[in-house]
């Protein structure tokens, strides 16, 4: 096993032989949180009807309250969804955009989100506009100024990542929301990578709509995410799946929750582990853990840039970088490179094609050490000598 001076690797269930540098894709659930999850699974199977119709909804309410307190919003303004893509399907379908309307975004967005907006745009006739972002980025002021050059008289909404996927950049979303509000535009934020990664306070951020994943940096089991919608807009959105909550025979005080919380039979145990996730992070002083991870991310940027003949995509500061960093590289086949790194070197790391660029992105969490990044560096050095990357 690699060096683990923190002792935190033992909290996770990861293969000890694996150099895991891909936390950003699907996270990894610590055993303590996973045991809570299995406890709910067992309770469900002991009395399925009672759990799904009675105790489960009570647990869901407790979990929403814990999440609301953690991300800075009213518990009644968040609903659980399987993933952020599911959430944005609800929003894109229900915004009521018409032919000629525009949604302004960037050219750095997650591919599934691009596909979602393009699909509904084709159906309804609105246009999904991706404003080019010049890389490397320099200042938040310039980013906001350049982004809003994409505004036209037809723009109705803004859609933007809080932390981008392939380029791993923290974007100045609060400033964008402030400017959009001045212009009377709806703001929709993809915060898939944010909860548990960087501080989030929806009450002060100013976004009208926000979605985030809990199964990434909050470390809950997979399929646990949320959709926040400001109260003024909640009744605008129909459920993606029509089920018993639609025009309910026994409506609650919130049509938003009725419409979106219950989509038929499903195991919602993953949602219920959010209080355990928050308790886990408090128990192990995750703010300190995160600070150490961010330091490790930044300390290794220059040598990977030198190895890959790349330049930093942003200033190497906490303003732009969290616990992930991406680097441009040149290779013929990113899928093949990923396979070689995994099968030959036992390194799990994403190698992603985004438009005409290829990026490799390392993610650092509690169980990672300098040893892990040394293993990656040595593997890439060897592959460069063999001509697999240039």
CSV table of C-alpha atoms in Angstrom, one decimal:
chain,number,residue,atom,x,y,z
A,1,UNK,CA,0.0,0.0,0.0
A,2,UNK,CA,1.2,3.5,-0.8
A,3,UNK,CA,2.2,5.9,2.0
A,4,UNK,CA,-0.8,7.2,4.0
A,5,UNK,CA,0.5,9.4,6.7
A,6,UNK,CA,-3.0,10.7,7.4
A,7,UNK,CA,-4.5,7.3,8.1
A,8,UNK,CA,-7.6,8.3,6.2
A,9,UNK,CA,-7.3,5.8,3.4
A,10,UNK,CA,-8.5,3.1,5.7
A,11,UNK,CA,-11.9,4.9,6.0
A,12,UNK,CA,-12.6,4.1,2.3
A,13,UNK,CA,-13.4,0.9,0.5
A,14,UNK,CA,-11.1,1.4,-2.5
A,15,UNK,CA,-8.8,-1.3,-3.8
A,16,UNK,CA,-5.5,-0.6,-1.9
A,17,UNK,CA,-3.5,-1.4,-5.1
A,18,UNK,CA,-5.3,1.2,-7.1
A,19,UNK,CA,-4.0,4.7,-7.6
A,20,UNK,CA,-7.3,6.4,-7.5
A,21,UNK,CA,-7.1,9.9,-9.0
A,22,UNK,CA,-10.7,10.1,-10.4
A,23,UNK,CA,-12.8,11.1,-7.4
A,24,UNK,CA,-14.4,13.8,-9.5
A,25,UNK,CA,-16.3,11.3,-11.6
A,26,UNK,CA,-18.3,9.2,-9.1
A,27,UNK,CA,-16.7,9.9,-5.7
A,28,UNK,CA,-16.1,7.0,-3.4
A,29,UNK,CA,-18.2,6.2,-0.4
A,30,UNK,CA,-16.5,5.7,3.0
A,31,UNK,CA,-17.4,2.6,4.9
A,32,UNK,CA,-19.1,4.5,7.8
A,33,UNK,CA,-21.5,6.2,5.3
A,34,UNK,CA,-21.9,3.0,3.4
A,35,UNK,CA,-22.9,1.1,6.5
A,36,UNK,CA,-25.6,3.7,7.1
A,37,UNK,CA,-26.8,3.1,3.6
A,38,UNK,CA,-27.0,-0.7,4.1
A,39,UNK,CA,-28.9,-0.1,7.3
A,40,UNK,CA,-31.6,1.7,5.4
A,41,UNK,CA,-31.6,-1.0,2.8
A,42,UNK,CA,-32.2,-3.7,5.5
A,43,UNK,CA,-34.9,-1.6,7.0
A,44,UNK,CA,-36.6,-1.3,3.6
A,45,UNK,CA,-36.5,-5.0,3.1
A,46,UNK,CA,-37.8,-5.8,6.6
A,47,UNK,CA,-41.0,-3.9,5.9
A,48,UNK,CA,-41.1,-2.6,2.3
A,49,UNK,CA,-44.6,-1.0,2.4
A,50,UNK,CA,-44.1,0.8,5.7
A,51,UNK,CA,-40.7,2.1,4.6
A,52,UNK,CA,-41.8,3.4,1.2
A,53,UNK,CA,-45.0,4.9,2.3
A,54,UNK,CA,-44.4,6.0,5.9
A,55,UNK,CA,-41.0,6.0,7.5
A,56,UNK,CA,-39.1,6.6,4.3
A,57,UNK,CA,-40.8,9.9,3.6
A,58,UNK,CA,-40.1,11.0,7.1
A,59,UNK,CA,-36.4,10.1,6.6
A,60,UNK,CA,-36.4,12.1,3.4
A,61,UNK,CA,-37.7,15.1,5.2
A,62,UNK,CA,-34.9,14.8,7.8
A,63,UNK,CA,-32.4,14.5,5.0
A,64,UNK,CA,-33.7,17.5,3.1
A,65,UNK,CA,-33.4,19.5,6.3
A,66,UNK,CA,-29.8,18.5,6.9
A,67,UNK,CA,-29.0,19.2,3.3
A,68,UNK,CA,-30.7,22.6,3.3
A,69,UNK,CA,-28.7,23.6,6.4
A,70,UNK,CA,-25.5,22.4,4.8
A,71,UNK,CA,-25.9,24.2,1.4
A,72,UNK,CA,-27.7,27.3,2.8
A,73,UNK,CA,-31.3,27.1,1.7
A,74,UNK,CA,-34.8,26.2,2.9
A,75,UNK,CA,-35.4,22.5,3.0
A,76,UNK,CA,-38.7,23.0,1.1
A,77,UNK,CA,-36.8,24.4,-1.8
A,78,UNK,CA,-34.8,21.3,-2.6
A,79,UNK,CA,-35.9,18.0,-4.0
A,80,UNK,CA,-33.8,14.8,-4.4
A,81,UNK,CA,-32.9,13.5,-7.9
A,82,UNK,CA,-30.7,10.8,-9.2
A,83,UNK,CA,-28.2,13.1,-10.8
A,84,UNK,CA,-27.7,16.6,-12.1
A,85,UNK,CA,-28.6,15.6,-15.6
A,86,UNK,CA,-32.0,14.4,-14.5
A,87,UNK,CA,-32.4,17.8,-12.7
A,88,UNK,CA,-31.6,19.8,-15.8
A,89,UNK,CA,-34.0,17.7,-17.9
A,90,UNK,CA,-36.7,18.9,-15.6
A,91,UNK,CA,-35.6,22.5,-16.0
A,92,UNK,CA,-35.0,22.6,-19.7
A,93,UNK,CA,-38.3,20.9,-20.4
A,94,UNK,CA,-40.3,23.2,-18.1
A,95,UNK,CA,-38.8,26.7,-18.7
A,96,UNK,CA,-41.4,27.5,-21.3
A,97,UNK,CA,-38.8,28.8,-23.8
A,98,UNK,CA,-40.1,29.5,-27.3
A,99,UNK,CA,-38.8,29.7,-30.8
A,100,UNK,CA,-36.2,32.5,-31.0
A,101,UNK,CA,-35.4,32.5,-27.3
A,102,UNK,CA,-31.8,31.8,-26.2
A,103,UNK,CA,-30.0,30.2,-23.3
A,104,UNK,CA,-26.5,31.5,-22.8
A,105,UNK,CA,-23.8,29.1,-21.7
A,106,UNK,CA,-20.1,28.5,-22.2
A,107,UNK,CA,-18.2,26.1,-24.4
A,108,UNK,CA,-16.8,24.4,-21.3
A,109,UNK,CA,-20.0,22.6,-20.1
A,110,UNK,CA,-20.5,18.9,-19.4
A,111,UNK,CA,-21.4,16.9,-22.4
A,112,UNK,CA,-24.6,15.4,-21.0
A,113,UNK,CA,-25.8,18.9,-20.2
A,114,UNK,CA,-25.0,20.1,-23.7
A,115,UNK,CA,-27.0,17.2,-25.1
A,116,UNK,CA,-30.0,18.0,-22.8
A,117,UNK,CA,-30.2,21.7,-23.8
A,118,UNK,CA,-29.8,20.8,-27.5
A,119,UNK,CA,-32.5,18.2,-27.4
A,120,UNK,CA,-35.1,20.5,-25.8
A,121,UNK,CA,-34.0,23.4,-28.0
A,122,UNK,CA,-34.7,21.4,-31.1
A,123,UNK,CA,-38.1,20.4,-29.7
A,124,UNK,CA,-39.2,23.9,-28.7
A,125,UNK,CA,-37.2,26.1,-31.1
A,126,UNK,CA,-35.0,27.9,-28.6
A,127,UNK,CA,-31.2,28.3,-29.2
A,128,UNK,CA,-28.5,27.0,-26.9
A,129,UNK,CA,-25.6,29.5,-27.2
A,130,UNK,CA,-22.2,28.5,-26.0
A,131,UNK,CA,-20.0,31.6,-25.6
A,132,UNK,CA,-16.3,30.7,-26.2
A,133,UNK,CA,-14.1,30.9,-23.2
A,134,UNK,CA,-10.5,31.9,-23.8
A,135,UNK,CA,-8.0,29.6,-22.0
A,136,UNK,CA,-6.1,30.2,-19.9
A,137,UNK,CA,-8.5,32.3,-17.9
A,138,UNK,CA,-7.0,35.3,-16.1
A,139,UNK,CA,-9.3,37.2,-13.8
A,140,UNK,CA,-12.9,36.8,-12.7
A,141,UNK,CA,-13.7,40.3,-13.9
A,142,UNK,CA,-12.5,39.5,-17.5
A,143,UNK,CA,-14.3,36.1,-17.4
A,144,UNK,CA,-17.6,37.8,-16.5
A,145,UNK,CA,-17.1,40.6,-19.0
A,146,UNK,CA,-16.3,38.2,-21.9
A,147,UNK,CA,-19.2,35.8,-21.0
A,148,UNK,CA,-21.8,38.6,-21.2
A,149,UNK,CA,-20.7,39.5,-24.6
A,150,UNK,CA,-22.8,36.6,-25.7
A,151,UNK,CA,-26.0,38.3,-24.5
A,152,UNK,CA,-28.6,39.3,-27.1
A,153,UNK,CA,-32.1,40.7,-26.9
A,154,UNK,CA,-33.3,37.1,-27.2
A,155,UNK,CA,-31.4,35.8,-24.1
A,156,UNK,CA,-33.8,34.5,-21.5
A,157,UNK,CA,-31.6,32.4,-19.2
A,158,UNK,CA,-28.0,31.7,-18.2
A,159,UNK,CA,-26.8,28.1,-17.7
A,160,UNK,CA,-23.3,27.7,-16.4
A,161,UNK,CA,-21.1,25.2,-14.4
A,162,UNK,CA,-19.9,26.2,-10.9
A,163,UNK,CA,-17.0,23.9,-11.4
A,164,UNK,CA,-16.3,22.6,-14.9
A,165,UNK,CA,-15.8,18.9,-15.6
A,166,UNK,CA,-13.1,18.5,-18.2
A,167,UNK,CA,-11.2,21.7,-17.3
A,168,UNK,CA,-11.8,21.6,-13.5
A,169,UNK,CA,-12.2,25.4,-13.2
A,170,UNK,CA,-14.1,27.1,-10.4
A,171,UNK,CA,-16.1,29.8,-12.3
A,172,UNK,CA,-17.2,33.2,-10.8
A,173,UNK,CA,-20.8,32.1,-10.6
A,174,UNK,CA,-21.8,34.5,-7.9
A,175,UNK,CA,-20.7,37.5,-10.0
A,176,UNK,CA,-22.5,36.0,-13.0
A,177,UNK,CA,-25.7,35.6,-11.0
A,178,UNK,CA,-25.5,39.2,-9.8
A,179,UNK,CA,-25.1,40.6,-13.3
A,180,UNK,CA,-27.8,38.3,-14.7
A,181,UNK,CA,-30.3,39.5,-12.1
A,182,UNK,CA,-29.6,43.1,-13.1
A,183,UNK,CA,-30.5,42.1,-16.6
A,184,UNK,CA,-33.7,40.2,-15.6
A,185,UNK,CA,-32.3,36.8,-16.7
A,186,UNK,CA,-32.9,33.4,-15.1
A,187,UNK,CA,-29.8,31.8,-13.7
A,188,UNK,CA,-29.4,28.0,-13.8
A,189,UNK,CA,-26.2,26.5,-12.3
A,190,UNK,CA,-24.7,23.1,-12.7
A,191,UNK,CA,-22.9,22.5,-9.3
A,192,UNK,CA,-22.3,18.8,-9.7
A,193,UNK,CA,-18.8,19.1,-8.3
A,194,UNK,CA,-19.5,21.6,-5.6
A,195,UNK,CA,-21.2,20.2,-2.4
A,196,UNK,CA,-18.5,18.9,-0.1
A,197,UNK,CA,-15.8,20.4,-2.4
A,198,UNK,CA,-16.0,24.1,-2.0
A,199,UNK,CA,-18.3,26.2,0.3
A,200,UNK,CA,-21.8,26.6,-1.0
A,201,UNK,CA,-24.5,29.0,0.4
A,202,UNK,CA,-27.4,29.2,-1.9
A,203,UNK,CA,-29.0,32.0,0.1
A,204,UNK,CA,-26.1,34.3,-0.9
A,205,UNK,CA,-25.1,32.8,-4.3
A,206,UNK,CA,-28.2,34.2,-5.9
A,207,UNK,CA,-28.9,31.5,-8.4
A,208,UNK,CA,-32.6,30.9,-9.3
A,209,UNK,CA,-32.0,27.2,-10.0
A,210,UNK,CA,-29.1,25.0,-8.8
A,211,UNK,CA,-28.3,21.3,-9.0
A,212,UNK,CA,-25.5,19.5,-7.2
A,213,UNK,CA,-24.4,15.9,-6.7
A,214,UNK,CA,-24.0,14.5,-3.2
A,215,UNK,CA,-22.4,11.3,-4.5
A,216,UNK,CA,-19.3,13.1,-5.6
A,217,UNK,CA,-17.5,15.1,-3.0
A,218,UNK,CA,-20.1,14.6,-0.2
A,219,UNK,CA,-19.3,10.9,-0.6
A,220,UNK,CA,-22.8,9.5,-0.4
A,221,UNK,CA,-23.7,6.3,-2.3
A,222,UNK,CA,-24.3,6.7,-6.1
A,223,UNK,CA,-27.5,8.2,-7.4
A,224,UNK,CA,-27.9,10.9,-4.8
A,225,UNK,CA,-28.3,14.5,-6.0
A,226,UNK,CA,-30.6,17.5,-5.5
A,227,UNK,CA,-32.4,20.2,-7.4
A,228,UNK,CA,-32.9,23.6,-5.8
A,229,UNK,CA,-35.5,26.0,-7.3
A,230,UNK,CA,-36.3,29.4,-5.8
A,231,UNK,CA,-39.8,29.4,-4.4
A,232,UNK,CA,-41.1,31.9,-6.9
A,233,UNK,CA,-40.4,29.5,-9.8
A,234,UNK,CA,-41.3,26.1,-8.3
A,235,UNK,CA,-44.8,25.7,-9.7
A,236,UNK,CA,-43.5,26.4,-13.2
A,237,UNK,CA,-41.9,22.9,-13.5
A,238,UNK,CA,-43.9,19.7,-14.1
A,239,UNK,CA,-42.4,16.4,-13.1
A,240,UNK,CA,-40.2,14.6,-15.6
A,241,UNK,CA,-42.1,11.4,-14.7
A,242,UNK,CA,-45.8,11.6,-14.0
A,243,UNK,CA,-46.7,9.6,-11.0
A,244,UNK,CA,-48.9,9.8,-7.8
A,245,UNK,CA,-47.5,13.2,-6.7
A,246,UNK,CA,-49.0,14.8,-9.8
A,247,UNK,CA,-52.5,16.2,-8.9
A,248,UNK,CA,-52.1,14.2,-5.7
A,249,UNK,CA,-55.2,12.9,-3.9
A,250,UNK,CA,-53.4,13.8,-0.6
A,251,UNK,CA,-51.4,16.9,-1.5
A,252,UNK,CA,-48.8,18.2,1.0
A,253,UNK,CA,-48.1,21.8,1.6
A,254,UNK,CA,-45.6,21.8,-1.3
A,255,UNK,CA,-46.6,21.0,-4.9
A,256,UNK,CA,-42.9,21.1,-5.8
A,257,UNK,CA,-42.1,18.2,-3.5
A,258,UNK,CA,-45.3,16.3,-4.5
A,259,UNK,CA,-44.5,16.6,-8.2
A,260,UNK,CA,-40.8,15.7,-8.1
A,261,UNK,CA,-40.0,13.6,-4.9
A,262,UNK,CA,-41.9,10.4,-5.7
A,263,UNK,CA,-41.6,9.0,-9.2
A,264,UNK,CA,-42.9,5.5,-8.5
A,265,UNK,CA,-41.2,2.6,-6.9
A,266,UNK,CA,-37.5,3.1,-6.4
A,267,UNK,CA,-34.9,2.6,-3.6
A,268,UNK,CA,-34.2,6.1,-2.2
A,269,UNK,CA,-31.9,4.9,0.5
A,270,UNK,CA,-28.9,6.8,-1.0
A,271,UNK,CA,-30.7,10.1,-0.3
A,272,UNK,CA,-31.1,9.2,3.3
A,273,UNK,CA,-27.3,9.1,4.0
A,274,UNK,CA,-26.8,12.8,3.6
A,275,UNK,CA,-27.0,13.5,7.4
A,276,UNK,CA,-24.4,10.7,7.9
A,277,UNK,CA,-22.2,12.3,5.2
A,278,UNK,CA,-22.3,15.6,7.0
A,279,UNK,CA,-21.6,14.0,10.3
A,280,UNK,CA,-18.6,12.1,8.8
A,281,UNK,CA,-17.1,15.3,7.4
A,282,UNK,CA,-17.5,17.0,10.8
A,283,UNK,CA,-16.0,14.0,12.6
A,284,UNK,CA,-12.9,14.0,10.5
A,285,UNK,CA,-12.4,17.7,10.2
A,286,UNK,CA,-13.0,17.7,6.4
A,287,UNK,CA,-12.2,21.4,6.1
A,288,UNK,CA,-8.7,20.7,7.2
A,289,UNK,CA,-8.6,17.6,4.9
A,290,UNK,CA,-9.8,19.7,1.9
A,291,UNK,CA,-7.2,22.4,2.6
A,292,UNK,CA,-4.4,19.7,2.5
A,293,UNK,CA,-5.8,18.3,-0.7
A,294,UNK,CA,-6.0,21.7,-2.4
A,295,UNK,CA,-2.4,22.3,-1.4
A,296,UNK,CA,-1.3,19.0,-3.0
A,297,UNK,CA,-3.2,19.9,-6.1
A,298,UNK,CA,-1.4,23.2,-6.5
A,299,UNK,CA,2.1,22.0,-5.6
A,300,UNK,CA,2.1,19.6,-8.5
A,301,UNK,CA,0.8,21.8,-11.3
A,302,UNK,CA,4.1,23.2,-12.6
A,303,UNK,CA,5.8,19.8,-13.0
A,304,UNK,CA,2.9,18.3,-14.9
A,305,UNK,CA,2.7,21.3,-17.1
A,306,UNK,CA,6.4,20.9,-17.9
A,307,UNK,CA,6.1,17.2,-18.6
A,308,UNK,CA,3.1,17.7,-20.9
A,309,UNK,CA,4.4,20.9,-22.6
A,310,UNK,CA,1.2,22.6,-21.3
A,311,UNK,CA,0.3,25.8,-19.7
A,312,UNK,CA,-1.9,26.3,-16.7
A,313,UNK,CA,-5.6,26.7,-17.6
A,314,UNK,CA,-5.9,29.3,-14.9
A,315,UNK,CA,-4.0,31.1,-12.1
A,316,UNK,CA,-2.9,28.4,-9.6
A,317,UNK,CA,-4.9,29.8,-6.8
A,318,UNK,CA,-7.9,28.8,-4.6
A,319,UNK,CA,-10.1,31.2,-6.6
A,320,UNK,CA,-9.9,28.9,-9.7
A,321,UNK,CA,-8.8,25.5,-8.4
A,322,UNK,CA,-10.2,23.2,-5.8
A,323,UNK,CA,-9.3,19.5,-5.3
A,324,UNK,CA,-9.0,18.9,-9.1
A,325,UNK,CA,-6.7,20.1,-11.8
A,326,UNK,CA,-6.8,19.5,-15.6
A,327,UNK,CA,-4.0,19.6,-18.1
A,328,UNK,CA,-4.1,19.6,-21.9
A,329,UNK,CA,-2.1,16.8,-23.5
A,330,UNK,CA,-1.6,15.5,-27.0
A,331,UNK,CA,-2.3,11.8,-27.8
A,332,UNK,CA,-4.0,10.0,-30.7
A,333,UNK,CA,-6.6,8.1,-28.7
A,334,UNK,CA,-7.6,9.3,-25.2
A,335,UNK,CA,-9.6,6.1,-24.5
A,336,UNK,CA,-6.6,4.0,-25.3
A,337,UNK,CA,-4.4,6.2,-23.0
A,338,UNK,CA,-7.0,5.7,-20.2
A,339,UNK,CA,-6.9,2.0,-20.7
A,340,UNK,CA,-3.1,1.8,-20.6
A,341,UNK,CA,-2.9,3.9,-17.4
A,342,UNK,CA,-5.5,1.7,-15.7
A,343,UNK,CA,-4.4,-1.8,-16.9
A,344,UNK,CA,-0.6,-1.3,-17.0
A,345,UNK,CA,0.0,1.2,-14.2
A,346,UNK,CA,-3.1,0.7,-12.0
A,347,UNK,CA,-4.0,4.4,-12.2
A,348,UNK,CA,-7.6,5.4,-12.5
A,349,UNK,CA,-7.8,8.9,-14.0
A,350,UNK,CA,-10.0,10.4,-16.7
A,351,UNK,CA,-8.6,11.3,-20.1
A,352,UNK,CA,-11.3,13.3,-21.8
A,353,UNK,CA,-11.8,14.8,-25.2
A,354,UNK,CA,-13.6,18.2,-25.1
A,355,UNK,CA,-14.2,19.7,-28.5
A,356,UNK,CA,-10.8,19.8,-30.2
A,357,UNK,CA,-8.7,19.4,-27.0
A,358,UNK,CA,-7.8,16.4,-24.8
A,359,UNK,CA,-7.5,16.8,-21.0
A,360,UNK,CA,-6.2,14.6,-18.2
A,361,UNK,CA,-7.6,15.5,-14.8
A,362,UNK,CA,-6.4,14.5,-11.4
A,363,UNK,CA,-8.7,14.6,-8.3
A,364,UNK,CA,-7.2,14.6,-4.8
A,365,UNK,CA,-9.1,13.5,-1.7
A,366,UNK,CA,-8.2,12.3,1.8
A,367,UNK,CA,-6.7,9.0,0.8
A,368,UNK,CA,-4.3,10.5,-1.8
A,369,UNK,CA,-0.7,11.4,-1.2
A,370,UNK,CA,2.3,12.7,-3.1
A,371,UNK,CA,3.1,9.1,-3.9
A,372,UNK,CA,-0.1,8.8,-6.0
A,373,UNK,CA,0.9,11.8,-8.1
A,374,UNK,CA,4.4,10.5,-8.4
A,375,UNK,CA,3.1,7.2,-9.8
A,376,UNK,CA,1.0,9.2,-12.4
A,377,UNK,CA,4.0,11.4,-13.3
A,378,UNK,CA,6.3,8.4,-13.8
A,379,UNK,CA,3.7,6.6,-15.9
A,380,UNK,CA,3.2,9.6,-18.1
A,381,UNK,CA,6.9,10.1,-18.4
A,382,UNK,CA,7.4,6.6,-19.6
A,383,UNK,CA,4.5,6.8,-22.0
A,384,UNK,CA,5.9,10.1,-23.4
A,385,UNK,CA,9.2,8.3,-24.1
A,386,UNK,CA,7.3,5.6,-25.9
A,387,UNK,CA,5.5,8.1,-28.1
A,388,UNK,CA,2.0,7.5,-26.6
A,389,UNK,CA,1.8,11.1,-25.7
A,390,UNK,CA,3.7,14.1,-27.0
